[in-house]
Amino acid sequence: MNRVVDSSAAPALRASRFLLWRHATAGWVGRASIRSSPRLCLLALASLALVLRLSQLGLQPLWWDEGYSAYLATERPAHTVALTSVDIHPPLYYLLLHAWFALLGAGVTSARLLSVVLGVAAVPLFWAVARRLVGRRAAWVATALFAVAPLHIYYSQEVRMYALLTLLALLAVWAVLTERRWLAALALLAALFTHYYAAFLLLALAGAVLWRGWCQGRPGSAMRRWAGPVALVALGYLPWLLYAGPRLYRYVGGKLVIEADAPMTPLQFPWRHLVAFSLGHLMPSQRWLAPAALIFLALAVLGVRELKGTQENSGEFRRVRAGSSVLWAWLVVPLVGAFLVNLVAPFTDARIERQLIFADLPFEMLVGAGIPWLWSRRRVLGGMALGAVLLASTLSLVGFYTIPRYPDDDYRPIIATVAARQSPGDGWLAIYPWQIGYLRVYLPHRHPEIISVPLAWADNASARRMGVADLLATHQRLWFPAFQIKGRLFEGRLAATLAGIGVPVWDDWFGNTRLWLMAPATVGEFKTTRVVFEGGLQLTTLAIEDRPVASGVGVVPILLGFEGPTEGVRASVQLSGAGSVWGEWDGPLAALVRVGLPVDPGTPPGSYEAHLTVYRAGSGAPLEHLETGTPAGTTVPIGLVVVERPASALSPTALPVTVGRPAALGETVRFVGAAIATDSIQTGDDLPVTLFWQAAADVGRDLRVFVQLLDDHGVVRGASDIPPVGGHFPTSRWRRGDLIRDPHRLPVAADAWPGRYRLIAGLYDPATGMRLKTTNGADHLELGVVMVAARPHVFEPPAVALPAEVSLGSPGVARLVGATVEWPGPPGEAVPGSTLRVTLVWQPEQSPPTRLRAFVQLLDAANQVGGLSDGPPGEAPSTAWLSGEYITDHHTLAVRPEAHGRYRLIAGLYDLATGARLTTPDGADFIVLGEVAVR
C-alpha cells in the first residue's frame, strides 16, 4: 500500500529521523564496538604502543646509567649480584638483561628491545587494572593515554629497569585487586629486587588491603588471608637486606657527599613530578610546554568526580568502590615517601622523577577518567581537553624523537674510531664501569682488551707508574677515553703518566671525552745530532724506532731532545713519501718530546721519511733551521720508516671516506670511496682528491687511474692520469685485502669557464686502453659536483719605483716588470734587525704548468744571505696566471742581526716541485734589484 506524505512536512520528517538516529547512535557505536571486541581494541592500542616505542629506537645514544646497565648485564651473574649490593639498584633487571643477551646477543638494539617488550606488555595489564579502579569507560581512555604517554615511551626505550618496574607494579596491583595473593607476593618481591622504591608500593598495597578489611568490618580476616604472602615477601627479601643493607648505606653516604644536592622544596617536588608524569622529560628548548601539565592535573581532579559517578553506577559499583583505596594509596604513599627520602638523602638530577614511574600509573588513570566525565557534560570541552592532552603529548614526543639528549656524552663516534683503527694487541683503559658497558654493547663482537683502571692509582703515583709500565709492555697500543667532567683529576694524572712512559699517538675531543691513543716507547739508543733553528733552539738528540711498522695500525716511537727556548713553540712530525703525508703527530715542545707517529690506514707498503717541523704556536710560522748560519729550509729529516702490510686486513671503515659509494671495478678492485678537500675552487687551482681502494683479490697487472672534471657537455676540462699513488705502489703489487689511499691533485686550467663540473674517476688498463667497469656496467665512478669560480685578473700595469723588464724561464714564463722597496731609513740603507718591504710586479708570458715560488734575498759578495723572504708570488697560485696580466707580489724581508756590509737585493722564481730556479736570458738564476748598505 502506498503512503502519501505531505510534501511540506517532508523536511521536518527527515530532520526528526536524523535526530533520532543520531541520538540512538552517538556515543554508543564506539562503546558497543569496544564492548563487542575488547581484545581487538587492546591489540590496536598495544600495536600503537609498539610503534611508538620502536620509533627512533637508535636515535639517542646510551648515557652513563645505560652503560652501567650494559656493564652489569655482561658480567658473571654472581659478580653482578655482588656489584649491585653497593649500588642504588638491586640486581633483578641486570640479571634479566643478562639472560636476554644470552638469547639475542649483546648489543644496543637488543638491550633496548627488552625495554620495548616490557613497555608494550604493560598496556593490556594497565587496562585490566584501570577497569577495576576507574571503570570500563575511563579505562579505555586511560589506556590510550598510557600508550602514548611520553614518560613511558621514554623508559620503554632506555636500557634501565623502569619498564620492568612499571610492569611488575601493574601485575602486583592487579593480583591484589583479583585476590591472587601469592601472585601479588611474587610480583612485589620481584619489584623489590628491581627497585628499592618498590617498598612504597608494598606499603601502599598493604595499607589499602587493611583499610578495605577495616571498612568491611573484618580486619582480622584480611590479615590472616595475607599473612602467608607477606611472610613470603619478608623472608624472600630479608637475606638481601642483610647482605646489601650495610654496603648500600655506606655507598649512599658517599654518593651524597659527592653529589651534594639540595633537597627539593614542597613546591618543587610536586611540580617536577606533575610535569614529568604528564609530559615526560622535556628538553631545555621545550620548557615552555611545562604549564600544559596543569591541564592533566585538572582532568585528574575531574577524574575523581567520574570515579564517584562510576561507584554510583550499579553495574560497576562494588568493583570500583573496592579498588578506590588501592588507587589512592598507590598514588599518595610513594609520593609522600619519596619526598621524605628527598629531605634526608636528596638526589635531584634532571630526570630523577623516573624513580616514581610506577606512581604515574594511577595518575594516568585519573586523567583518563576526567575526560569521559567532561565529555558526558560538555562534549565541546571534552573534545578540547582530549585534543589538548594529545597535542601536548605529541609536542613532547617530537622533542623526544628529534632532539639528541646527550650530544656531549655520545660515545658512538669514539667507538666508531676505535672499531676502524683497532688492532689485536690494543687495550681499552676504563676508569668508569659505564665505559666498559659502552664498549661491550656498541662493539660486542671484536674490541680491544678491556682494562679496568684500579682506583688506587688515583692517589698513588708509584703504583700508577708501575701499572702503566706493565700495560705498555704487554700491549701494542692503549686507548684511553678520558672523561673531562666532574673534576677529571684522575684522568689528567693517568694521561700524564701514560705520556711520560709511552708515547702519545694522538688525542681528539669527542664532546666531554678526550680520547687518547698511546703506544710503548720502544726506541733504540739516543743519537747525538745538532740542528740549529732560528732563535737559538737546538735539536740535540733523537731516537727513532727502526723496525718495520704495520700500515694503518703501526706507530713509530720517536724521542726528541731539545735545548734552548721552547716556550710558545710546537713540533710537528710527518711521515712523507710519494708526494704526500701518510701520518702526522703534533704537540708542544719541551726538553724531551715523546712522539708516537701513526701510520694512517691505506698507507702502501714501502719506505718513507719522517720529517720534523718546528713552528710558533700563535702564528703557525715555521722556524728555519740553519746550516753554517744559512737558512736551509723548515723541515728536518729525522729518519727512515719501513711500512709493511698489517697482520690482518683492516676494515674499509678505517678510511676517511666523505663522498662516493662503494663499487666493484672488475673482479679484483673495489672502490671504497673518496675524500674531496672542497666542492668549490677557482680557476688555476689544483683540486685535491683522494681515492680509496681495496684489493678484492691479487690484481696481478698494472692499471692507471684517471680523474676528470667534465662540463655540462661531457667535455674534459681538467684531468689527471697517473698510476695509483703516483707509481709508488702499482696495482701489480696489490694483494687481497690491501687498503690503498691514492692522493691526486687535479689541475684546473687558468682559462677554464666558471660553472658546474662533474667529477669522475676510474681505472683502466694502459695496455688495451679499456676501462674497468662497475657491476652496473658504468666505466667510471661519479664522485660529485665541483663548482669552479672565475678568478679576478688585473691587466692594468701598476706603478713601480724600480723598473726591471727582465724575463725568466726558457721559453719565457714570466717577466719581472719592476719592484718597489719601502726602506726603514734612507733609501738604499738598512740596519741589522730592520725590515724591508718589497713589492714585485710580475707579468706572465704564459700560464705556468707548475707551481712557482718567489724569493727576495740580501746577498753579499761571498753569496752569504743577510735576509730573505720566500713564498707564493701573489695571492693566486702561478698555475692560475693568464698571459699578459699583472701579478702584485708582496714580501717582508727581515735583515739578519749578524748582517753587515754591502748586499745586493735580488729576486727570482723557482719551481716548487723541483726547486730549480728560472733563469734569465743571460743564464743568471736571479735578478738584481739594487744595492743595500747594512750598518
XYZ file of C-alpha atoms in Angstrom, residues 69-731:
663
model
C 73.323 -1.465 32.879
C 75.247 -2.914 29.940
C 78.309 -3.426 32.136
C 76.426 -5.264 34.886
C 74.440 -7.357 32.401
C 77.622 -8.567 30.707
C 79.355 -9.621 33.930
C 79.037 -13.040 35.522
C 75.713 -13.219 37.425
C 77.442 -13.800 40.765
C 79.641 -10.775 40.165
C 76.598 -8.739 39.144
C 74.890 -9.572 42.421
C 77.994 -8.554 44.368
C 78.338 -5.278 42.447
C 74.679 -4.294 42.890
C 74.996 -4.720 46.647
C 76.946 -1.449 46.612
C 74.638 0.301 44.140
C 71.320 2.113 44.481
C 69.505 -0.519 42.400
C 69.023 -4.241 43.160
C 70.101 -6.902 40.652
C 66.940 -8.376 39.077
C 66.828 -6.180 35.945
C 70.512 -6.730 35.240
C 70.123 -10.492 35.586
C 67.118 -10.413 33.262
C 69.114 -8.366 30.730
C 71.963 -10.875 31.069
C 69.586 -13.698 30.119
C 68.169 -11.562 27.297
C 71.684 -11.048 25.920
C 72.268 -14.792 26.100
C 69.187 -15.220 23.932
C 69.598 -12.368 21.405
C 73.235 -11.370 21.794
C 74.705 -8.273 23.418
C 74.082 -5.035 21.606
C 72.398 -1.649 21.908
C 69.352 -2.624 19.865
C 68.806 -5.910 21.671
C 69.183 -4.172 25.051
C 66.573 -1.573 24.158
C 64.247 -4.205 22.735
C 63.899 -5.717 26.207
C 62.515 -2.409 27.486
C 60.248 -2.181 24.427
C 58.815 -5.644 25.106
C 58.241 -4.844 28.780
C 56.669 -1.493 27.927
C 54.248 -2.948 25.382
C 53.348 -5.850 27.696
C 52.234 -3.288 30.291
C 49.461 -1.911 28.026
C 46.876 -4.724 28.382
C 47.741 -5.110 32.057
C 47.217 -1.370 32.554
C 43.729 -1.707 31.042
C 42.902 -4.662 33.276
C 43.887 -2.671 36.372
C 42.222 0.565 35.237
C 38.938 -1.262 34.503
C 38.764 -2.283 38.149
C 39.871 1.084 39.549
C 38.123 3.696 37.363
C 35.560 1.735 35.370
C 35.407 0.384 31.842
C 34.712 3.668 30.042
C 37.534 5.566 31.742
C 39.843 2.574 31.421
C 39.788 2.738 27.618
C 40.655 6.438 27.596
C 43.347 5.988 30.245
C 44.896 3.053 28.367
C 45.017 5.079 25.170
C 46.770 7.886 27.053
C 49.156 5.377 28.634
C 50.061 4.006 25.179
C 51.141 7.487 24.024
C 52.479 8.762 27.380
C 55.924 10.376 26.786
C 57.316 9.244 30.139
C 56.514 5.593 29.489
C 57.682 5.703 25.876
C 60.909 7.253 27.114
C 61.565 4.431 29.570
C 60.333 1.757 27.190
C 63.421 2.565 25.131
C 66.014 3.210 27.822
C 68.272 0.391 28.967
C 67.195 0.686 32.584
C 64.827 -1.082 34.940
C 61.881 1.333 34.823
C 59.829 -0.512 32.191
C 60.226 -3.690 34.255
C 59.257 -1.821 37.427
C 56.126 -0.485 35.708
C 55.084 -3.949 34.551
C 55.684 -5.516 37.970
C 53.759 -2.731 39.732
C 50.758 -3.284 37.461
C 50.962 -7.035 37.977
C 51.084 -6.636 41.768
C 48.103 -4.263 41.836
C 46.090 -6.493 39.511
C 46.849 -9.512 41.692
C 45.725 -7.629 44.816
C 42.514 -6.496 43.141
C 41.707 -10.020 41.977
C 42.712 -11.655 45.277
C 45.582 -13.595 43.700
C 47.588 -13.285 46.877
C 50.592 -15.442 46.044
C 50.983 -13.838 42.634
C 50.869 -10.446 44.338
C 53.612 -11.556 46.721
C 55.837 -12.770 43.900
C 55.271 -9.590 41.884
C 56.093 -7.375 44.862
C 59.168 -9.421 45.711
C 60.367 -9.097 42.100
C 59.665 -5.358 42.214
C 61.724 -5.022 45.396
C 64.604 -6.798 43.657
C 64.180 -4.348 40.765
C 63.984 -1.017 42.599
C 64.188 -0.053 46.262
C 61.300 2.428 45.924
C 59.015 -0.557 45.292
C 58.869 -0.651 49.105
C 56.457 2.292 48.878
C 54.198 0.249 46.601
C 54.310 -2.595 49.134
C 53.293 -0.199 51.921
C 50.555 1.312 49.768
C 49.000 -2.039 48.867
C 49.300 -3.367 52.411
C 47.601 -0.265 53.748
C 44.850 -0.481 51.135
C 44.144 -4.130 51.967
C 43.962 -3.377 55.701
C 41.743 -0.346 55.102
C 39.398 -2.362 52.936
C 39.195 -5.054 55.620
C 38.545 -2.420 58.264
C 35.763 -0.872 56.182
C 34.215 -4.323 55.750
C 34.448 -4.917 59.479
C 36.840 -7.858 59.049
C 40.397 -6.554 59.544
C 41.474 -9.765 61.221
C 40.287 -11.856 58.294
C 42.252 -9.685 55.867
C 45.391 -10.028 57.955
C 45.048 -13.795 58.129
C 44.459 -14.156 54.388
C 47.507 -12.072 53.527
C 49.824 -13.325 56.264
C 51.337 -16.034 54.091
C 52.099 -13.791 51.093
C 53.534 -11.104 53.377
C 55.765 -13.689 55.017
C 56.932 -14.831 51.579
C 57.955 -11.262 50.678
C 59.662 -10.713 54.028
C 61.564 -13.993 54.052
C 62.466 -13.702 50.399
C 63.856 -10.182 50.771
C 65.461 -10.409 54.211
C 68.682 -12.131 53.039
C 69.254 -9.369 50.506
C 68.681 -6.674 53.105
C 71.152 -8.294 55.484
C 73.720 -8.707 52.683
C 73.344 -5.410 50.842
C 71.963 -3.100 53.553
C 75.230 -2.094 55.249
C 77.037 -1.749 51.902
C 74.206 0.314 50.438
C 74.236 2.597 53.491
C 77.922 3.351 53.031
C 77.545 3.784 49.274
C 74.651 6.226 49.562
C 76.503 8.182 52.248
C 79.489 8.629 49.959
C 77.294 9.488 46.993
C 75.503 12.170 49.000
C 78.837 13.811 49.773
C 79.912 13.703 46.122
C 76.608 14.877 44.643
C 75.890 17.462 47.367
C 72.336 18.077 46.061
C 69.921 20.324 47.926
C 66.535 18.774 48.749
C 63.543 19.699 46.615
C 61.097 22.005 48.386
C 57.405 21.151 48.976
C 56.637 23.213 45.878
C 59.407 21.912 43.630
C 58.772 18.229 44.329
C 55.096 18.016 43.261
C 55.571 20.381 40.317
C 58.503 18.455 38.871
C 56.647 15.168 39.234
C 53.457 16.614 37.760
C 55.334 17.817 34.664
C 57.165 14.501 34.265
C 54.037 12.383 34.837
C 52.111 14.477 32.296
C 54.643 15.344 29.605
C 57.695 13.203 30.257
C 61.172 14.725 30.463
C 61.091 17.953 28.479
C 64.211 19.120 26.688
C 65.514 22.607 27.639
C 64.089 24.041 24.428
C 60.658 22.632 25.351
C 60.288 24.071 28.850
C 57.633 26.452 27.562
C 55.387 23.374 27.341
C 55.544 22.669 31.101
C 52.388 24.683 32.028
C 50.373 22.236 29.920
C 50.773 19.825 32.851
C 48.057 21.849 34.600
C 45.562 20.504 32.045
C 46.446 16.967 33.112
C 46.051 17.966 36.772
C 42.642 19.497 36.122
C 41.491 16.371 34.302
C 42.764 14.196 37.163
C 40.655 16.261 39.587
C 37.641 15.778 37.326
C 38.533 12.097 37.212
C 37.711 11.929 40.914
C 34.191 13.046 40.010
C 33.973 10.411 37.284
C 35.226 7.814 39.765
C 32.479 8.805 42.205
C 29.891 8.605 39.449
C 31.115 5.177 38.430
C 30.745 3.991 42.004
C 27.104 5.066 41.883
C 26.612 3.003 38.697
C 25.025 -0.258 39.785
C 26.983 -2.306 37.267
C 30.442 -1.392 38.489
C 29.738 -0.103 41.996
C 31.293 -2.885 44.031
C 34.411 -3.384 41.952
C 35.335 0.306 41.685
C 34.488 1.089 45.284
C 36.579 -1.812 46.468
C 39.539 -0.568 44.433
C 39.374 3.107 45.426
C 41.587 2.586 48.473
C 44.169 0.886 46.269
C 44.103 3.776 43.792
C 44.629 6.486 46.387
C 47.241 4.580 48.374
C 49.097 3.737 45.150
C 49.258 7.417 44.219
C 49.820 9.107 47.558
C 52.086 6.790 49.570
C 55.009 6.656 47.050
C 54.913 10.442 46.531
C 54.927 11.200 50.241
C 57.541 8.551 50.969
C 59.851 9.714 48.196
C 59.534 13.326 49.323
C 60.573 12.369 52.862
C 63.543 10.438 51.480
C 64.397 13.515 49.418
C 64.660 15.545 52.606
C 67.141 13.104 54.156
C 69.032 11.819 51.086
C 68.460 14.255 48.208
C 69.280 13.261 44.642
C 67.821 15.847 42.296
C 69.278 15.253 38.861
C 67.330 16.379 35.796
C 65.296 13.168 35.417
C 65.067 11.901 38.988
C 61.263 11.612 38.628
C 61.871 8.265 36.937
C 62.252 6.735 40.402
C 58.488 7.063 40.895
C 57.393 5.996 37.428
C 55.048 3.401 38.955
C 53.187 6.175 40.839
C 52.384 7.809 37.494
C 50.069 4.894 36.643
C 47.173 5.860 38.987
C 47.626 9.481 37.891
C 47.214 8.396 34.237
C 44.050 6.536 35.244
C 42.575 9.607 36.909
C 43.372 11.745 33.865
C 41.727 9.111 31.691
C 38.665 9.219 33.942
C 38.409 13.008 33.804
C 37.944 13.156 30.037
C 34.740 10.986 29.940
C 33.316 12.976 32.843
C 33.833 16.242 30.947
C 32.663 14.711 27.657
C 29.395 13.496 29.166
C 28.556 17.044 30.299
C 30.176 19.323 27.731
C 31.261 17.486 24.616
C 32.988 20.517 23.184
C 35.025 20.942 26.352
C 35.675 17.214 26.499
C 36.887 17.175 22.931
C 39.064 20.238 23.540
C 40.568 18.635 26.655
C 41.317 15.405 24.815
C 42.853 17.371 21.926
C 44.979 19.449 24.323
C 46.281 16.328 26.080
C 47.136 14.612 22.808
C 48.712 17.774 21.379
C 50.875 18.297 24.471
C 51.972 14.654 24.399
C 52.725 14.894 20.684
C 54.838 18.026 21.112
C 56.783 16.350 23.892
C 57.310 13.250 21.749
C 58.510 15.367 18.823
C 61.325 16.584 21.044
C 61.978 13.059 22.266
C 62.202 11.711 18.720
C 64.276 14.552 17.237
C 66.419 16.284 19.866
C 69.612 14.468 20.976
C 69.542 14.138 24.752
C 73.243 13.657 25.449
C 75.171 15.091 22.467
C 78.319 15.761 24.501
C 78.339 12.268 26.020
C 77.695 10.327 22.817
C 80.265 7.522 22.631
C 79.244 6.322 19.178
C 81.885 8.422 17.337
C 84.507 7.186 19.813
C 83.527 3.566 19.320
C 83.473 4.031 15.531
C 87.020 5.406 15.688
C 88.214 2.506 17.799
C 86.401 -0.047 15.636
C 88.054 1.279 12.480
C 91.582 1.616 13.898
C 91.893 -1.157 16.469
C 94.440 -3.924 16.240
C 94.649 -7.266 18.106
C 97.184 -6.017 20.657
C 95.185 -2.986 21.794
C 93.824 -2.270 25.257
C 90.920 -0.081 26.426
C 91.510 1.750 29.707
C 88.266 2.381 31.576
C 88.004 4.349 34.800
C 84.201 4.075 34.955
C 82.141 0.881 34.577
C 79.822 2.529 32.024
C 82.808 2.949 29.685
C 83.165 -0.834 29.755
C 79.454 -1.269 29.128
C 79.593 1.071 26.145
C 82.386 -0.922 24.531
C 80.680 -4.275 25.124
C 77.357 -3.346 23.544
C 78.481 -0.850 20.908
C 81.248 -3.179 19.767
C 80.180 -6.629 21.011
C 81.993 -8.963 18.627
C 85.534 -7.592 18.467
C 87.021 -4.911 20.647
C 90.278 -4.097 22.452
C 91.053 -5.857 25.692
C 89.167 -4.139 28.490
C 91.355 -2.919 31.339
C 89.563 -1.619 34.403
C 91.821 1.031 35.924
C 92.300 0.481 39.678
C 91.004 3.385 41.746
C 94.098 3.010 43.951
C 96.083 4.579 41.114
C 94.330 7.911 41.640
C 96.465 8.998 44.599
C 99.336 6.511 44.425
C 101.794 7.786 41.799
C 104.201 4.886 42.298
C 101.521 2.235 41.768
C 100.231 4.159 38.786
C 103.657 4.292 37.122
C 104.339 0.621 37.718
C 100.920 -0.374 36.433
C 101.190 1.785 33.315
C 104.670 0.425 32.585
C 103.317 -3.130 32.771
C 100.432 -2.292 30.451
C 102.682 -0.656 27.866
C 104.987 -3.641 27.995
C 102.163 -6.073 27.204
C 100.004 -4.083 24.766
C 100.692 -2.737 21.310
C 98.586 0.357 21.952
C 96.308 1.701 24.680
C 93.034 3.559 24.088
C 92.113 5.886 26.940
C 88.728 7.699 26.900
C 89.385 10.430 29.460
C 86.096 11.843 30.739
C 86.539 15.591 31.195
C 83.674 16.407 33.593
C 83.410 16.140 37.382
C 86.961 17.083 38.300
C 88.935 14.956 35.808
C 91.899 14.880 38.241
C 92.393 11.137 37.944
C 92.094 11.328 34.152
C 94.740 14.032 33.984
C 97.163 12.128 36.195
C 96.727 8.911 34.259
C 97.166 10.662 30.901
C 100.349 12.354 32.147
C 101.740 9.018 33.351
C 100.926 7.346 30.046
C 102.591 10.169 28.104
C 105.599 10.110 30.415
C 106.284 6.391 29.966
C 104.932 5.691 26.495
C 104.426 7.948 23.504
C 101.157 9.737 22.665
C 99.979 8.897 19.164
C 97.135 11.396 19.043
C 94.317 12.740 21.135
C 90.999 14.063 19.962
C 87.947 15.567 21.611
C 84.535 13.929 21.363
C 82.164 16.133 23.328
C 83.022 15.694 27.017
C 85.586 12.972 26.367
C 89.198 13.288 25.272
C 90.244 10.084 23.528
C 93.945 9.299 23.808
C 95.895 6.687 21.900
C 99.197 5.690 23.499
C 101.974 3.344 22.402
C 105.123 1.909 24.021
C 108.297 3.939 23.648
C 110.264 1.077 22.040
C 113.163 3.060 20.578
C 116.863 2.326 20.367
C 119.757 4.349 21.701
C 119.721 8.130 21.505
C 121.797 9.541 18.688
C 123.578 12.825 19.105
C 122.743 15.425 16.499
C 122.801 19.178 16.241
C 120.201 21.032 14.277
C 120.102 24.767 14.978
C 116.888 26.700 14.459
C 116.488 30.444 14.331
C 116.029 31.942 17.776
C 118.628 29.706 19.422
C 116.584 26.500 19.644
C 118.599 23.308 19.000
C 117.686 19.683 18.371
C 120.476 17.837 20.189
C 119.436 14.187 20.400
C 116.917 11.851 18.801
C 115.882 8.217 18.840
C 113.521 6.539 16.385
C 112.160 3.023 16.017
C 113.979 1.300 13.170
C 111.783 -1.813 12.873
C 109.052 -2.069 10.212
C 105.608 -0.914 11.262
C 102.187 -2.066 10.027
C 100.093 0.105 7.766
C 97.021 1.535 9.464
C 97.801 0.349 12.977
C 101.543 0.820 13.355
C 103.124 3.560 15.455
C 106.649 4.903 15.063
C 108.024 5.885 18.506
C 110.342 8.898 18.340
C 112.097 10.739 21.174
C 113.486 14.219 20.516
C 115.797 16.176 22.829
C 115.922 19.982 22.597
C 117.965 22.772 24.152
C 117.124 26.442 24.175
C 113.861 28.386 24.405
C 110.833 26.119 23.898
C 108.027 28.328 25.202
C 105.354 29.106 22.622
C 106.849 26.618 20.153
C 105.305 23.388 18.882
C 106.664 20.408 16.973
C 105.103 18.607 14.038
C 106.391 15.267 12.775
C 105.169 13.927 9.453
C 105.584 10.668 7.607
C 106.189 11.670 3.984
C 106.660 9.898 0.708
C 105.349 9.752 -2.853
C 104.485 13.442 -2.623
C 102.024 13.012 0.258
C 101.808 12.886 4.033
C 100.912 9.452 5.438
C 100.895 10.181 9.129
C 101.274 13.193 11.394
C 101.905 13.999 15.036
C 101.671 17.451 16.607
C 102.391 18.589 20.141
C 104.012 21.198 22.367
C 107.775 21.484 22.515
C 109.720 20.567 25.650
C 113.232 19.496 26.602
C 112.187 15.918 25.773
C 109.405 15.365 23.245
C 107.810 11.925 23.082
C 106.266 11.283 19.670
C 104.006 8.440 18.596
C 103.899 8.906 14.818
C 100.916 6.967 13.423
C 100.850 5.279 10.058
C 97.496 6.151 8.534
C 95.195 3.424 7.145
C 95.709 2.974 3.429
C 99.433 3.734 3.545
C 101.038 1.473 0.924
C 103.964 -0.743 1.935
C 107.314 0.878 1.280
C 109.922 3.273 2.630
C 109.026 6.707 3.975
C 110.856 9.539 5.657
C 109.977 11.163 8.954
C 110.340 14.951 8.922
C 110.353 17.404 11.815
C 108.956 20.925 11.606
C 109.159 23.389 14.481
C 106.742 26.324 14.415
C 105.407 29.139 16.552
C 102.164 28.219 18.312
C 100.450 31.553 17.779
C 101.172 32.342 14.137
C 101.945 28.873 12.824
C 105.078 30.275 11.176
C 107.754 27.544 10.832
C 111.257 28.146 12.181
C 114.087 27.878 9.663
C 116.915 25.544 10.518
C 120.376 26.868 9.741
C 123.470 25.325 8.226
C 126.647 27.366 8.826
C 124.342 30.302 9.561
C 122.468 29.989 6.253
C 118.756 29.092 6.178
C 118.352 25.525 4.960
C 114.558 25.138 5.000
C 111.795 24.491 7.511
C 111.756 20.673 7.585
C 114.409 18.406 9.095
C 114.643 14.714 8.076
C 114.946 12.585 11.212
C 114.784 9.007 9.967
C 113.535 6.399 7.529
C 110.452 4.292 8.250
C 109.597 0.997 6.570
C 105.864 0.278 6.333
C 104.565 -3.243 5.801
C 101.148 -4.798 5.458
C 99.164 -5.314 8.682
C 98.944 -8.852 10.045
C 95.237 -8.958 9.162
C 93.304 -6.890 6.676
C 91.744 -3.728 8.079
C 88.123 -2.749 7.650
C 87.421 -0.157 4.927
C 85.684 1.896 7.630
C 89.175 2.887 8.768
C 89.479 5.091 5.675
C 88.266 8.714 5.945
C 85.707 8.494 3.148
C 83.494 11.555 2.646
C 81.985 11.088 -0.837
C 81.249 8.318 -3.306
C 79.579 4.951 -2.979
C 81.452 1.637 -2.729
C 81.586 -0.194 -6.032
C 83.374 -3.164 -7.533
C 85.616 -2.476 -10.538
C 86.183 -5.681 -12.393
C 86.830 -8.723 -10.251
C 89.940 -7.593 -8.391
C 89.447 -3.980 -7.241
C 86.809 -2.412 -5.025
C 86.310 1.336 -4.851
C 85.704 2.244 -1.208
C 85.059 5.977 -1.577
C 86.834 9.290 -1.864
C 87.636 12.466 0.004
C 87.496 15.841 -1.712
C 89.101 18.795 0.023
C 86.473 21.252 -1.233
C 83.486 21.402 -3.553
C 84.305 24.904 -4.787
C 87.574 26.141 -6.290
C 88.817 28.913 -8.536
C 90.357 28.663 -11.967
C 94.017 27.743 -11.868
C 93.739 25.877 -8.581
C 94.609 22.245 -8.007
C 91.694 20.222 -6.651
C 92.962 17.711 -4.029
C 91.141 14.402 -4.456
C 91.944 11.233 -2.521
C 90.624 7.924 -3.800
C 90.380 4.883 -1.570
C 90.701 1.388 -2.989
C 90.607 -2.147 -1.639
C 92.064 -5.161 -3.416
C 89.322 -7.775 -3.638
C 91.927 -10.202 -4.963
C 95.543 -10.129 -6.135
C 95.413 -7.740 -9.092
C 98.485 -9.042 -10.934
C 98.715 -6.274 -13.579
C 99.447 -2.564 -13.728
C 96.474 -0.244 -14.038
C 96.254 3.531 -14.229
C 93.889 5.940 -12.513
C 92.031 8.723 -14.264
C 90.330 11.633 -12.518
C 88.442 14.128 -14.660
C 86.336 17.279 -14.464
C 83.582 17.264 -17.082
C 81.471 20.214 -18.157
C 77.768 20.055 -18.961
C 78.572 18.678 -22.421
C 80.816 15.918 -21.108
C 83.979 17.666 -22.306
C 87.056 17.147 -20.110
C 88.148 20.467 -18.574
C 90.661 19.117 -16.080
C 92.335 15.740 -15.851
C 94.858 13.602 -14.017
C 96.121 10.320 -15.469
C 98.773 8.528 -13.408
C 99.399 5.147 -11.774
C 97.948 4.731 -8.271
C 99.913 6.588 -5.598
C 101.960 8.184 -8.364
C 103.555 4.823 -9.188
C 104.787 4.320 -5.617
C 102.528 1.279 -5.170
C 101.440 -0.120 -8.579
C 98.407 -2.372 -8.774
